[in-house]
Structure formats: structure tokens, C-alpha cells
Amino acid sequence: MADLWGGRFTGQASELMEQFNESFTVDKRLWRQDITASIAHVTMLGETNIITIEESADLQAALKELYAEIEADPEILSGNHEDIHSFVEAKMIEKIGDTGKKMHTARSRNDQVTVDMKLYVIESLKDLKLTVQEMIKAFNAKGESVDCLMPAYTHLQRAQIIKFSYLLDAYVQMFTRDIKKIDAAIEIADENPLGAGALAGTTFDIDRQMTTDLLGFSSIQTNTLDSVSNRDFILDGLQVFSNLMIHMSRFAEDFIIYSSQEFAFVESSDSFSTGSSMMPQKKNPDALELIRGKAGKIIGLMNGMYSIMKGIPLTYNKDMQEDKEIYFEAFDTTLACVQILTGVVEELIVNQDRLNSTVNDGFLNATELADYLVRQGLPFREAHGVVGAMVKGAIEQNSQLHDLSLETMQQYSDVIQADVYDYLEPEKIMQRGTKVEM
Ligand code: ARG
């Protein structure tokens, strides 16, 4: 392997060390960002007369040519290279000889790798945002296409009546917060580290504003020590993924339960389910289970990155090279989960009759009965006690609150009138107070 530091060394790195040290197999994914940042860098080197305008033009042309070549044939990204940076430099030397050797003037791989990763993270977060927005559309569309009531739960015990669409909206709210977090992560990352050099700048009179503008960053990251040792933007990305994953995982858990035969509220479509090799009757919600499982993996990757960063001294340390494998894996997984969940929701079969019928049992109108008593003049705590006793009585009779006779009800409280039945109708409940929002 050709290395970038031969002068200081007499011995060769062992093959084992070369393999251990290399990151090309992982960071070749940064080729677009590396070439783009290099074009900005050599443009600036020309404009500031650190290299000649001709040399700068040759480098720019050769970099653009390489970009087009890789786009046409990604297989070019192969061979024995330490990382994407040494690969691109080797290609420049191959293409334009000595001028290629000037590309790395006033730059280090430390600011280079940071700028590449920042560009990658910002782009990937923008892609993720669009994908989450599509998922939100799917949730809203499903909510609009279904018009039925259902029980909502606390402690997985039937609690109160809601509309099915309202449950989906709860997830839409979570994903909307995730989008705000994506925007915040992009905003925080949006400072240009290029020009920080290895750690303490360069003796050349570079123009950091120029590369900042060329690369589309909003500002220059001023402290160079911070610039090359900062991986907060990776951690922020991983936090965004983890947050999004726990939201998707909670949806997965809800709908795995709801698709069990005991609940039978929903059924996942054949295209997002799998069967069993042994039990012919099975239709398993594998897509949702995988999302739930992968959420654990993403949180693990985030924790891994935090552990890497927690104790390393300023500034750049090779530990940080691990960031790419972690980030790419976490990003790919999260993006795939968003796409899969979008499909699951689009094709979700909602058993509306079953859902509508569930709201008639399980004492889902108990709180509303207590509210009724309050309207008749009872203090809420007293009303709560009365309804509690009525529920107990109804259970003993194997009955529901709205099935108790008026006479029976009046034994618990004489303020109860015949209008109570109308009051306890699920549809009527939904029309009162704050319950009509969806
Ligand atoms: N492959 C390295 C990384 O990903 C690039 C930076 C190398 N810098 C260095 N001083 N060895 O972190």
C-alpha cells in the first residue's frame, strides 16, 4: 500500500497493521464529498496564489474527471488504499503528475475527513427528513381513510375511547418532533472545519470564507482544535436516529399487539408479513418486529460512539475513524425502517367493525359517567367512588355500565336520570369537550 508519510519511516508497516489501519473499504462511500471538498480547496489555493491558477485549473479538471469516472463505474473505487483521501490523491498524481502532488497543500486529512463527514451527515439528514415527511403523509392518509373508534390504553388496560385516526396522529406528532431535531442537527453541523489543517491551522494565507461559500456552509468553524476533534455532528445524527427509532419501535409494539388474534384490530398486508415454515396458519408481523429490534441496535451504535468520544484527548485521534462505520450503519438502518414503516402503514388493514364494537365493553365510558355525575352536582372524587362501585357491580352481573337499568343505577346515586344512557353513547362522548379534535 502506498502511504502518505514515507519520509519519516525506514521500516514498512506489517500487512496486518495495514489491514487494521485502513478505512478505504468503509470511507470510499465519501468519494463525492471528498472530491467536492477537494475541488473547493484547490479552487481556493489558486485564487489565493498558493498554487498557480493553471495548477488549480488542472486539479479541478482532474477532480471533476475522476468524479464522472466513478459515477460511471463505481468499481474504480477499489485497490489497496488506506482511505478515500489517499485514493483521490493517488488518482490525481496518476492523472496530472506533479501538480497532483500539490493538492494537499495547506490541508490535513484531519480537516479533510471532518469536512467530508460533515457534508455527508448534512446530506443524509436532509434525505432522512424527506423520507420521514413521506411517512407522515402515509400516517395522515391512513387516518383519513379510516373512520372508527377504538379503546385507548394506559398500562395496557382499556382506558378511554378515541378515534383510530387520533392514535395515528400521536405518532405523527412524534415524527414531527423528529423532523425538528433533524433541522437542529443540520443547523449545528453547519460550520466549515476545512482550513483547520492538522489541528492548528496553516502558515499559508488561505481563504476559509471562500471554501465555506463554495461548500455551502453558513459559517467558518473558528477554533481549529475544536474543528478537527469535533464529532458532535455524528453524535447528533445518531441521537436523531435513536429518537426516531424509539418512536417507530413503539408504533411497532402497539401494532404487533393489535394484530394478534386476541386483539384483531388490524392485519398487516401480505406484502409486509411473513409466514412460518412449520405452522401453516401463521402470518407474522416481521416488518414491525424487525423495526423494534433494530431500534435496539441503533441505540447501541449511538452508545458506541459516545463511548469512543468520552475520554479521547484533543485533538484528532484515530479512535475517531470508527465514526464512519457506526454512522453509515445507523443511517442505512434508520432510513430503511422509515421506508418499511411507510409501506406497512399504507397497506395496513384496519378491522373497523371489530374496533367499533370494542368500545361498547371494557368500561371505556366510566370516566364519562363520573363526569356526568359531576354535572349533576357531585364533587369529582365522590363521583369517582360512585362509578367505581357501579363498575364493580356491573362486573359481578357480567354487564356493562350502559346496560345497567336506571333503577339499578339510581341505587348508587339518586342524581342519575334517564338521559344518562344518551350521555354514555361512544359517539356522543366523542363530540363533547376536547375529544373531537380528530
Ligand atoms: N481515515 C482517517 C479517519 O477516518 C482519516 C484521517 C486520518 N488522519 C490521521 N491523522 N491519521 O479518521
Tab-separated table of C-alpha atoms and ligand atoms in Angstrom:
chain	number	residue	atom	x	y	z
A	1	MET	CA	0.000	0.000	0.000
A	2	ALA	CA	1.364	3.414	-0.939
A	3	ASP	CA	1.389	5.568	2.173
A	4	LEU	CA	1.379	9.313	2.623
A	5	TRP	CA	4.179	9.631	5.160
A	6	GLY	CA	7.169	7.652	3.774
A	7	GLY	CA	9.825	10.256	4.616
A	8	ARG	CA	9.821	9.730	8.364
A	9	PHE	CA	9.883	5.943	8.110
A	10	THR	CA	12.522	3.370	7.315
A	11	GLY	CA	10.532	0.211	8.033
A	12	GLN	CA	7.334	-0.962	6.343
A	13	ALA	CA	4.009	-1.389	8.107
A	14	SER	CA	3.138	-5.023	8.592
A	15	GLU	CA	0.395	-6.311	6.351
A	16	LEU	CA	-1.677	-6.971	9.420
A	17	MET	CA	-1.289	-3.359	10.509
A	18	GLU	CA	-2.173	-2.112	7.034
A	19	GLN	CA	-5.399	-4.060	7.078
A	20	PHE	CA	-6.154	-2.963	10.607
A	21	ASN	CA	-5.484	0.677	9.863
A	22	GLU	CA	-7.187	1.037	6.509
A	23	SER	CA	-10.579	2.671	6.279
A	24	PHE	CA	-10.954	2.737	2.495
A	25	THR	CA	-13.375	-0.182	2.467
A	26	VAL	CA	-15.715	1.930	4.613
A	27	ASP	CA	-14.931	5.558	3.753
A	28	LYS	CA	-14.908	5.128	-0.036
A	29	ARG	CA	-18.561	5.910	0.415
A	30	LEU	CA	-17.396	9.524	0.968
A	31	TRP	CA	-15.986	9.853	-2.554
A	32	ARG	CA	-18.461	12.516	-3.647
A	33	GLN	CA	-17.827	14.640	-0.564
A	34	ASP	CA	-14.064	14.133	-0.745
A	35	ILE	CA	-13.869	15.222	-4.373
A	36	THR	CA	-16.272	18.128	-3.852
A	37	ALA	CA	-14.307	19.408	-0.846
A	38	SER	CA	-11.048	18.945	-2.766
A	39	ILE	CA	-12.393	20.995	-5.672
A	40	ALA	CA	-13.271	23.798	-3.253
A	41	HIS	CA	-9.844	23.536	-1.633
A	42	VAL	CA	-7.818	23.674	-4.864
A	43	THR	CA	-10.023	26.462	-6.231
A	44	MET	CA	-9.181	28.473	-3.126
A	45	LEU	CA	-5.465	27.557	-3.397
A	46	GLY	CA	-5.469	29.012	-6.926
A	47	GLU	CA	-7.418	32.162	-6.034
A	48	THR	CA	-5.047	32.887	-3.153
A	49	ASN	CA	-1.947	32.214	-5.338
A	50	ILE	CA	-0.752	29.417	-3.085
A	51	ILE	CA	-0.645	27.366	-6.260
A	52	THR	CA	-0.870	28.851	-9.745
A	53	ILE	CA	-4.196	29.414	-11.461
A	54	GLU	CA	-3.156	26.846	-14.099
A	55	GLU	CA	-2.321	24.233	-11.489
A	56	SER	CA	-5.617	24.914	-9.784
A	57	ALA	CA	-7.471	24.578	-13.102
A	58	ASP	CA	-5.698	21.287	-13.871
A	59	LEU	CA	-6.525	19.921	-10.439
A	60	GLN	CA	-10.149	20.988	-10.712
A	61	ALA	CA	-10.482	19.402	-14.137
A	62	ALA	CA	-8.831	16.171	-12.995
A	63	LEU	CA	-11.041	16.015	-9.898
A	64	LYS	CA	-14.159	16.538	-11.986
A	65	GLU	CA	-12.986	13.870	-14.403
A	66	LEU	CA	-12.476	11.427	-11.545
A	67	TYR	CA	-15.946	12.264	-10.241
A	68	ALA	CA	-17.502	11.449	-13.609
A	69	GLU	CA	-15.446	8.274	-13.922
A	70	ILE	CA	-16.551	6.951	-10.546
A	71	GLU	CA	-20.133	7.861	-11.264
A	72	ALA	CA	-19.945	5.858	-14.490
A	73	ASP	CA	-18.101	2.962	-12.883
A	74	PRO	CA	-18.065	2.714	-9.079
A	75	GLU	CA	-15.720	-0.271	-9.373
A	76	ILE	CA	-12.930	2.286	-9.767
A	77	LEU	CA	-13.168	2.645	-6.001
A	78	SER	CA	-11.004	-0.379	-5.368
A	79	GLY	CA	-7.402	-1.304	-4.833
A	80	ASN	CA	-5.057	-1.121	-1.944
A	81	HIS	CA	-5.582	2.332	-0.442
A	82	GLU	CA	-5.512	3.498	3.133
A	83	ASP	CA	-8.537	5.744	2.841
A	84	ILE	CA	-10.618	7.750	0.382
A	85	HIS	CA	-8.294	10.755	0.793
A	86	SER	CA	-5.152	8.872	-0.240
A	87	PHE	CA	-7.134	7.223	-3.042
A	88	VAL	CA	-8.168	10.577	-4.534
A	89	GLU	CA	-4.670	11.975	-4.151
A	90	ALA	CA	-3.140	8.896	-5.832
A	91	LYS	CA	-5.587	9.318	-8.717
A	92	MET	CA	-4.602	12.978	-9.090
A	93	ILE	CA	-0.920	12.078	-9.250
A	94	GLU	CA	-1.739	9.353	-11.765
A	95	LYS	CA	-3.660	11.871	-13.905
A	96	ILE	CA	-1.569	15.048	-13.705
A	97	GLY	CA	1.741	14.072	-12.105
A	98	ASP	CA	3.487	16.689	-10.000
A	99	THR	CA	0.505	19.062	-9.955
A	100	GLY	CA	-1.459	16.243	-8.313
A	101	LYS	CA	1.092	16.278	-5.537
A	102	LYS	CA	0.182	19.890	-4.746
A	103	MET	CA	-3.443	19.191	-3.926
A	104	HIS	CA	-2.764	18.579	-0.255
A	105	THR	CA	-1.018	21.936	0.308
A	106	ALA	CA	-2.386	23.719	3.385
A	107	ARG	CA	-4.651	20.831	4.288
A	108	SER	CA	-4.506	17.763	6.506
A	109	ARG	CA	-6.554	14.621	6.397
A	110	ASN	CA	-7.819	15.742	9.797
A	111	ASP	CA	-9.741	18.737	8.473
A	112	GLN	CA	-10.423	16.861	5.252
A	113	VAL	CA	-12.115	13.885	6.879
A	114	THR	CA	-14.144	16.164	9.127
A	115	VAL	CA	-15.405	18.279	6.268
A	116	ASP	CA	-16.223	15.165	4.217
A	117	MET	CA	-18.191	13.639	7.058
A	118	LYS	CA	-19.994	16.884	7.786
A	119	LEU	CA	-21.087	17.192	4.193
A	120	TYR	CA	-22.209	13.571	4.286
A	121	VAL	CA	-24.095	13.906	7.570
A	122	ILE	CA	-25.893	17.065	6.455
A	123	GLU	CA	-26.938	15.459	3.170
A	124	SER	CA	-28.033	12.242	4.807
A	125	LEU	CA	-30.098	14.123	7.385
A	126	LYS	CA	-31.801	16.039	4.580
A	127	ASP	CA	-32.608	12.736	2.838
A	128	LEU	CA	-33.926	11.297	6.068
A	129	LYS	CA	-36.132	14.339	6.593
A	130	LEU	CA	-37.779	13.864	3.183
A	131	THR	CA	-38.351	10.187	3.922
A	132	VAL	CA	-39.897	10.950	7.320
A	133	GLN	CA	-42.154	13.529	5.662
A	134	GLU	CA	-43.368	10.803	3.282
A	135	MET	CA	-44.035	8.542	6.252
A	136	ILE	CA	-46.047	11.292	7.934
A	137	LYS	CA	-48.143	11.621	4.782
A	138	ALA	CA	-48.835	7.882	4.874
A	139	PHE	CA	-49.926	8.084	8.526
A	140	ASN	CA	-52.231	11.023	7.811
A	141	ALA	CA	-53.704	9.387	4.715
A	142	LYS	CA	-54.433	6.185	6.617
A	143	GLY	CA	-56.039	8.195	9.407
A	144	GLU	CA	-58.269	9.988	6.909
A	145	SER	CA	-59.304	6.761	5.201
A	146	VAL	CA	-60.445	5.084	8.410
A	147	ASP	CA	-63.417	6.276	10.403
A	148	CYS	CA	-63.814	4.236	13.539
A	149	LEU	CA	-63.493	4.357	17.290
A	150	MET	CA	-61.233	2.258	19.450
A	151	PRO	CA	-60.141	1.851	23.039
A	152	ALA	CA	-57.035	3.706	24.128
A	153	TYR	CA	-54.908	2.163	26.821
A	154	THR	CA	-52.866	3.019	29.852
A	155	HIS	CA	-50.943	0.153	31.481
A	156	LEU	CA	-52.303	-1.825	28.512
A	157	GLN	CA	-55.693	-1.708	30.249
A	158	ARG	CA	-58.664	-0.291	28.416
A	159	ALA	CA	-58.931	3.335	29.415
A	160	GLN	CA	-60.953	5.678	27.200
A	161	ILE	CA	-62.486	5.893	23.762
A	162	ILE	CA	-60.584	7.551	20.922
A	163	LYS	CA	-60.785	7.674	17.169
A	164	PHE	CA	-58.386	5.368	15.366
A	165	SER	CA	-57.019	8.345	13.455
A	166	TYR	CA	-56.171	10.035	16.748
A	167	LEU	CA	-53.815	7.192	17.626
A	168	LEU	CA	-52.035	7.599	14.291
A	169	ASP	CA	-51.834	11.320	14.921
A	170	ALA	CA	-49.947	10.680	18.164
A	171	TYR	CA	-47.197	9.114	16.057
A	172	VAL	CA	-47.354	11.949	13.549
A	173	GLN	CA	-46.643	14.329	16.431
A	174	MET	CA	-43.584	12.269	17.458
A	175	PHE	CA	-42.258	12.218	13.893
A	176	THR	CA	-42.853	15.945	13.590
A	177	ARG	CA	-40.620	16.457	16.623
A	178	ASP	CA	-38.055	14.172	14.985
A	179	ILE	CA	-38.027	16.473	11.971
A	180	LYS	CA	-37.362	19.442	14.255
A	181	LYS	CA	-34.441	17.511	15.716
A	182	ILE	CA	-33.130	16.798	12.222
A	183	ASP	CA	-33.291	20.519	11.419
A	184	ALA	CA	-31.500	21.358	14.660
A	185	ALA	CA	-28.777	18.770	13.978
A	186	ILE	CA	-28.229	20.215	10.499
A	187	GLU	CA	-28.069	23.739	11.868
A	188	ILE	CA	-25.488	22.807	14.500
A	189	ALA	CA	-23.359	20.899	11.977
A	190	ASP	CA	-23.409	23.772	9.521
A	191	GLU	CA	-19.895	25.203	10.168
A	192	ASN	CA	-16.933	24.611	7.908
A	193	PRO	CA	-13.962	22.837	9.512
A	194	LEU	CA	-11.866	22.878	6.326
A	195	GLY	CA	-8.819	25.080	6.821
A	196	ALA	CA	-8.170	23.881	10.363
A	197	GLY	CA	-5.258	21.884	8.998
A	198	ALA	CA	-3.974	19.079	11.181
A	199	LEU	CA	-5.047	20.961	14.305
A	200	ALA	CA	-3.607	24.474	14.488
A	201	GLY	CA	-4.203	25.973	11.065
A	202	THR	CA	-1.554	26.608	8.447
A	203	THR	CA	1.162	29.138	7.699
A	204	PHE	CA	-0.420	29.749	4.285
A	205	ASP	CA	-2.767	32.652	3.832
A	206	ILE	CA	-5.780	30.540	2.959
A	207	ASP	CA	-9.248	31.965	2.415
A	208	ARG	CA	-11.555	29.966	4.641
A	209	GLN	CA	-14.558	32.085	3.698
A	210	MET	CA	-14.100	31.036	0.088
A	211	THR	CA	-14.234	27.282	0.803
A	212	THR	CA	-17.098	27.932	3.202
A	213	ASP	CA	-19.090	29.609	0.436
A	214	LEU	CA	-18.111	27.055	-2.196
A	215	LEU	CA	-19.224	24.172	0.010
A	216	GLY	CA	-22.433	25.873	1.074
A	217	PHE	CA	-21.699	26.114	4.786
A	218	SER	CA	-23.240	29.033	6.670
A	219	SER	CA	-20.087	29.888	8.606
A	220	ILE	CA	-16.489	29.020	9.378
A	221	GLN	CA	-15.806	26.803	12.371
A	222	THR	CA	-13.354	29.118	14.063
A	223	ASN	CA	-11.404	27.136	16.655
A	224	THR	CA	-9.183	24.764	14.708
A	225	LEU	CA	-8.566	22.387	17.635
A	226	ASP	CA	-12.298	22.018	18.046
A	227	SER	CA	-12.800	21.696	14.291
A	228	VAL	CA	-10.684	18.576	13.865
A	229	SER	CA	-11.725	16.883	17.092
A	230	ASN	CA	-15.437	17.612	16.855
A	231	ARG	CA	-17.692	14.646	16.234
A	232	ASP	CA	-20.758	16.163	17.862
A	233	PHE	CA	-22.461	16.233	14.484
A	234	ILE	CA	-22.114	12.450	14.285
A	235	LEU	CA	-23.487	12.058	17.796
A	236	ASP	CA	-26.352	14.424	16.977
A	237	GLY	CA	-27.184	12.383	13.894
A	238	LEU	CA	-27.114	9.187	15.932
A	239	GLN	CA	-29.357	10.788	18.538
A	240	VAL	CA	-31.831	11.786	15.862
A	241	PHE	CA	-31.832	8.203	14.558
A	242	SER	CA	-32.262	6.739	18.047
A	243	ASN	CA	-35.143	9.046	18.811
A	244	LEU	CA	-36.874	8.299	15.561
A	245	MET	CA	-36.250	4.589	16.048
A	246	ILE	CA	-37.826	4.509	19.504
A	247	HIS	CA	-40.904	6.225	18.096
A	248	MET	CA	-41.132	3.721	15.262
A	249	SER	CA	-40.437	0.907	17.698
A	250	ARG	CA	-43.301	1.966	19.943
A	251	PHE	CA	-45.599	2.018	16.948
A	252	ALA	CA	-44.298	-1.437	16.050
A	253	GLU	CA	-45.050	-2.733	19.530
A	254	ASP	CA	-48.572	-1.246	19.520
A	255	PHE	CA	-49.389	-2.762	16.169
A	256	ILE	CA	-47.802	-6.132	16.874
A	257	ILE	CA	-50.191	-6.337	19.821
A	258	TYR	CA	-53.125	-5.035	17.793
A	259	SER	CA	-52.513	-7.587	15.055
A	260	SER	CA	-52.563	-10.542	17.454
A	261	GLN	CA	-55.682	-12.669	17.246
A	262	GLU	CA	-56.569	-11.695	20.800
A	263	PHE	CA	-56.924	-8.073	19.686
A	264	ALA	CA	-57.575	-8.489	15.951
A	265	PHE	CA	-57.752	-4.713	15.472
A	266	VAL	CA	-55.535	-4.682	12.394
A	267	GLU	CA	-53.844	-7.007	9.988
A	268	SER	CA	-50.612	-6.323	8.185
A	269	SER	CA	-50.777	-6.806	4.445
A	270	ASP	CA	-49.235	-9.892	2.891
A	271	SER	CA	-46.503	-7.770	1.358
A	272	PHE	CA	-45.167	-6.817	4.800
A	273	SER	CA	-45.701	-10.109	6.615
A	274	THR	CA	-44.084	-13.497	6.597
A	275	GLY	CA	-45.303	-16.991	7.305
A	276	SER	CA	-43.974	-19.836	9.368
A	277	SER	CA	-42.052	-22.763	7.892
A	278	MET	CA	-43.935	-25.126	10.171
A	279	MET	CA	-47.259	-23.629	11.218
A	280	PRO	CA	-49.430	-23.053	8.150
A	281	GLN	CA	-51.842	-20.679	9.875
A	282	LYS	CA	-49.204	-18.110	10.835
A	283	LYS	CA	-48.922	-14.592	9.445
A	284	ASN	CA	-46.227	-12.828	11.361
A	285	PRO	CA	-45.688	-9.062	11.636
A	286	ASP	CA	-41.971	-9.434	10.907
A	287	ALA	CA	-41.548	-5.956	9.477
A	288	LEU	CA	-42.667	-4.440	12.770
A	289	GLU	CA	-40.631	-6.863	14.853
A	290	LEU	CA	-37.519	-6.029	12.848
A	291	ILE	CA	-38.098	-2.310	13.378
A	292	ARG	CA	-38.467	-2.934	17.113
A	293	GLY	CA	-35.264	-4.998	17.123
A	294	LYS	CA	-33.287	-2.575	15.015
A	295	ALA	CA	-34.199	0.253	17.386
A	296	GLY	CA	-32.110	-1.570	19.978
A	297	LYS	CA	-29.235	-1.830	17.538
A	298	ILE	CA	-29.295	1.887	16.709
A	299	ILE	CA	-29.263	2.855	20.376
A	300	GLY	CA	-26.283	0.513	20.747
A	301	LEU	CA	-24.458	2.227	17.878
A	302	MET	CA	-25.137	5.640	19.426
A	303	ASN	CA	-23.819	4.408	22.765
A	304	GLY	CA	-20.762	3.024	20.998
A	305	MET	CA	-19.961	6.419	19.519
A	306	TYR	CA	-20.462	8.168	22.851
A	307	SER	CA	-18.084	5.677	24.450
A	308	ILE	CA	-15.465	6.365	21.784
A	309	MET	CA	-15.673	10.119	22.298
A	310	LYS	CA	-15.902	10.303	26.064
A	311	GLY	CA	-12.239	10.156	27.001
A	312	ILE	CA	-10.079	10.964	23.998
A	313	PRO	CA	-7.728	13.907	24.400
A	314	LEU	CA	-7.798	16.832	21.999
A	315	THR	CA	-7.400	16.836	19.093
A	316	TYR	CA	-7.620	14.182	16.356
A	317	ASN	CA	-7.133	10.576	17.441
A	318	LYS	CA	-7.503	7.520	15.283
A	319	ASP	CA	-10.283	6.235	17.543
A	320	MET	CA	-12.493	8.640	15.666
A	321	GLN	CA	-12.135	6.680	12.450
A	322	GLU	CA	-14.735	4.286	13.847
A	323	ASP	CA	-17.355	7.025	13.421
A	324	LYS	CA	-17.982	6.169	9.785
A	325	GLU	CA	-18.863	2.521	10.169
A	326	ILE	CA	-21.189	3.440	13.018
A	327	TYR	CA	-22.834	6.352	11.234
A	328	PHE	CA	-23.323	4.601	7.902
A	329	GLU	CA	-24.803	1.524	9.520
A	330	ALA	CA	-27.110	3.586	11.726
A	331	PHE	CA	-28.212	5.813	8.854
A	332	ASP	CA	-28.881	2.956	6.426
A	333	THR	CA	-30.854	1.062	9.031
A	334	THR	CA	-32.930	4.039	10.127
A	335	LEU	CA	-33.726	5.068	6.567
A	336	ALA	CA	-34.769	1.514	5.687
A	337	CYS	CA	-37.005	1.354	8.768
A	338	VAL	CA	-38.751	4.600	7.803
A	339	GLN	CA	-39.354	3.288	4.285
A	340	ILE	CA	-40.633	-0.053	5.549
A	341	LEU	CA	-42.928	1.530	8.124
A	342	THR	CA	-44.348	3.826	5.447
A	343	GLY	CA	-45.273	0.746	3.420
A	344	VAL	CA	-46.671	-1.078	6.440
A	345	VAL	CA	-48.958	1.846	7.269
A	346	GLU	CA	-50.044	2.420	3.675
A	347	GLU	CA	-51.157	-1.182	3.385
A	348	LEU	CA	-52.387	-1.728	6.921
A	349	ILE	CA	-55.783	-3.426	7.003
A	350	VAL	CA	-57.914	-1.917	9.751
A	351	ASN	CA	-60.701	-4.090	11.115
A	352	GLN	CA	-63.148	-1.224	11.598
A	353	ASP	CA	-66.180	-3.274	12.646
A	354	ARG	CA	-64.174	-5.011	15.310
A	355	LEU	CA	-62.772	-1.722	16.559
A	356	ASN	CA	-66.168	-0.045	16.691
A	357	SER	CA	-67.599	-2.950	18.649
A	358	THR	CA	-64.794	-2.885	21.238
A	359	VAL	CA	-65.842	0.474	22.559
A	360	ASN	CA	-69.046	-0.979	23.963
A	361	ASP	CA	-67.313	-3.032	26.599
A	362	GLY	CA	-64.382	-2.669	28.905
A	363	PHE	CA	-65.958	0.236	30.850
A	364	LEU	CA	-64.467	2.786	28.492
A	365	ASN	CA	-67.227	5.232	29.447
A	366	ALA	CA	-66.555	5.079	33.206
A	367	THR	CA	-64.744	8.424	33.284
A	368	GLU	CA	-67.555	9.996	31.285
A	369	LEU	CA	-70.108	8.599	33.743
A	370	ALA	CA	-68.145	10.246	36.568
A	371	ASP	CA	-68.207	13.497	34.553
A	372	TYR	CA	-71.993	13.099	34.226
A	373	LEU	CA	-72.317	12.854	37.995
A	374	VAL	CA	-70.158	15.954	38.372
A	375	ARG	CA	-72.522	17.800	36.025
A	376	GLN	CA	-75.373	16.677	38.289
A	377	GLY	CA	-73.582	18.353	41.213
A	378	LEU	CA	-71.353	15.694	42.779
A	379	PRO	CA	-67.737	16.567	43.600
A	380	PHE	CA	-65.440	14.599	41.240
A	381	ARG	CA	-63.825	12.462	43.966
A	382	GLU	CA	-67.249	11.367	45.178
A	383	ALA	CA	-68.394	10.709	41.595
A	384	HIS	CA	-65.255	8.604	41.057
A	385	GLY	CA	-66.159	6.469	44.089
A	386	VAL	CA	-69.751	6.018	42.939
A	387	VAL	CA	-68.721	4.920	39.448
A	388	GLY	CA	-66.059	2.606	40.889
A	389	ALA	CA	-68.768	0.842	42.863
A	390	MET	CA	-71.010	0.698	39.777
A	391	VAL	CA	-68.203	-0.898	37.741
A	392	LYS	CA	-67.720	-3.483	40.468
A	393	GLY	CA	-71.470	-4.180	40.485
A	394	ALA	CA	-71.597	-4.437	36.697
A	395	ILE	CA	-68.674	-6.881	36.643
A	396	GLU	CA	-70.496	-9.047	39.181
A	397	GLN	CA	-73.554	-9.075	36.910
A	398	ASN	CA	-71.374	-9.683	33.867
A	399	SER	CA	-72.737	-6.448	32.434
A	400	GLN	CA	-71.614	-3.038	31.183
A	401	LEU	CA	-72.335	0.366	32.719
A	402	HIS	CA	-74.723	1.420	29.954
A	403	ASP	CA	-76.564	-1.916	30.300
A	404	LEU	CA	-77.475	-1.335	33.945
A	405	SER	CA	-81.141	-0.417	34.432
A	406	LEU	CA	-81.967	3.088	35.566
A	407	GLU	CA	-83.301	1.622	38.796
A	408	THR	CA	-80.017	-0.166	39.459
A	409	MET	CA	-78.036	2.947	38.619
A	410	GLN	CA	-80.129	5.051	40.986
A	411	GLN	CA	-79.277	2.689	43.837
A	412	TYR	CA	-75.725	4.041	43.514
A	413	SER	CA	-76.725	7.675	43.147
A	414	ASP	CA	-80.130	9.300	43.019
A	415	VAL	CA	-78.879	12.151	40.812
A	416	ILE	CA	-78.759	9.779	37.814
A	417	GLN	CA	-81.563	10.423	35.318
A	418	ALA	CA	-82.722	8.681	32.131
A	419	ASP	CA	-80.561	10.989	29.984
A	420	VAL	CA	-77.509	9.119	31.273
A	421	TYR	CA	-77.771	6.496	28.506
A	422	ASP	CA	-77.542	9.051	25.785
A	423	TYR	CA	-74.649	10.632	27.631
A	424	LEU	CA	-72.716	7.349	27.633
A	425	GLU	CA	-73.024	6.677	23.884
A	426	PRO	CA	-69.495	6.396	22.416
A	427	GLU	CA	-70.279	8.728	19.518
A	428	LYS	CA	-71.758	11.317	21.885
A	429	ILE	CA	-68.732	11.062	24.141
A	430	MET	CA	-66.516	11.822	21.160
A	431	GLN	CA	-68.476	15.006	20.443
A	432	ARG	CA	-68.036	16.524	23.868
A	433	GLY	CA	-65.253	18.653	25.265
A	434	THR	CA	-61.737	18.134	23.938
A	435	LYS	CA	-62.493	14.766	22.409
A	436	VAL	CA	-63.495	15.946	18.949
A	437	GLU	CA	-60.091	17.049	17.792
A	438	MET	CA	-59.519	14.354	15.222
B	1	ARG	N1	-9.125	7.622	7.841
B	1	ARG	C1	-8.983	8.650	8.817
B	1	ARG	C2	-10.291	8.811	9.589
B	1	ARG	O1	-11.260	8.374	9.118
B	1	ARG	C3	-8.652	9.944	8.148
B	1	ARG	C4	-7.902	10.882	8.979
B	1	ARG	C5	-6.528	10.392	9.197
B	1	ARG	N2	-5.737	11.309	9.940
B	1	ARG	C6	-4.631	10.938	10.553
B	1	ARG	N3	-4.009	11.849	11.205
B	1	ARG	N4	-4.210	9.728	10.526
B	1	ARG	O2	-10.314	9.316	10.663
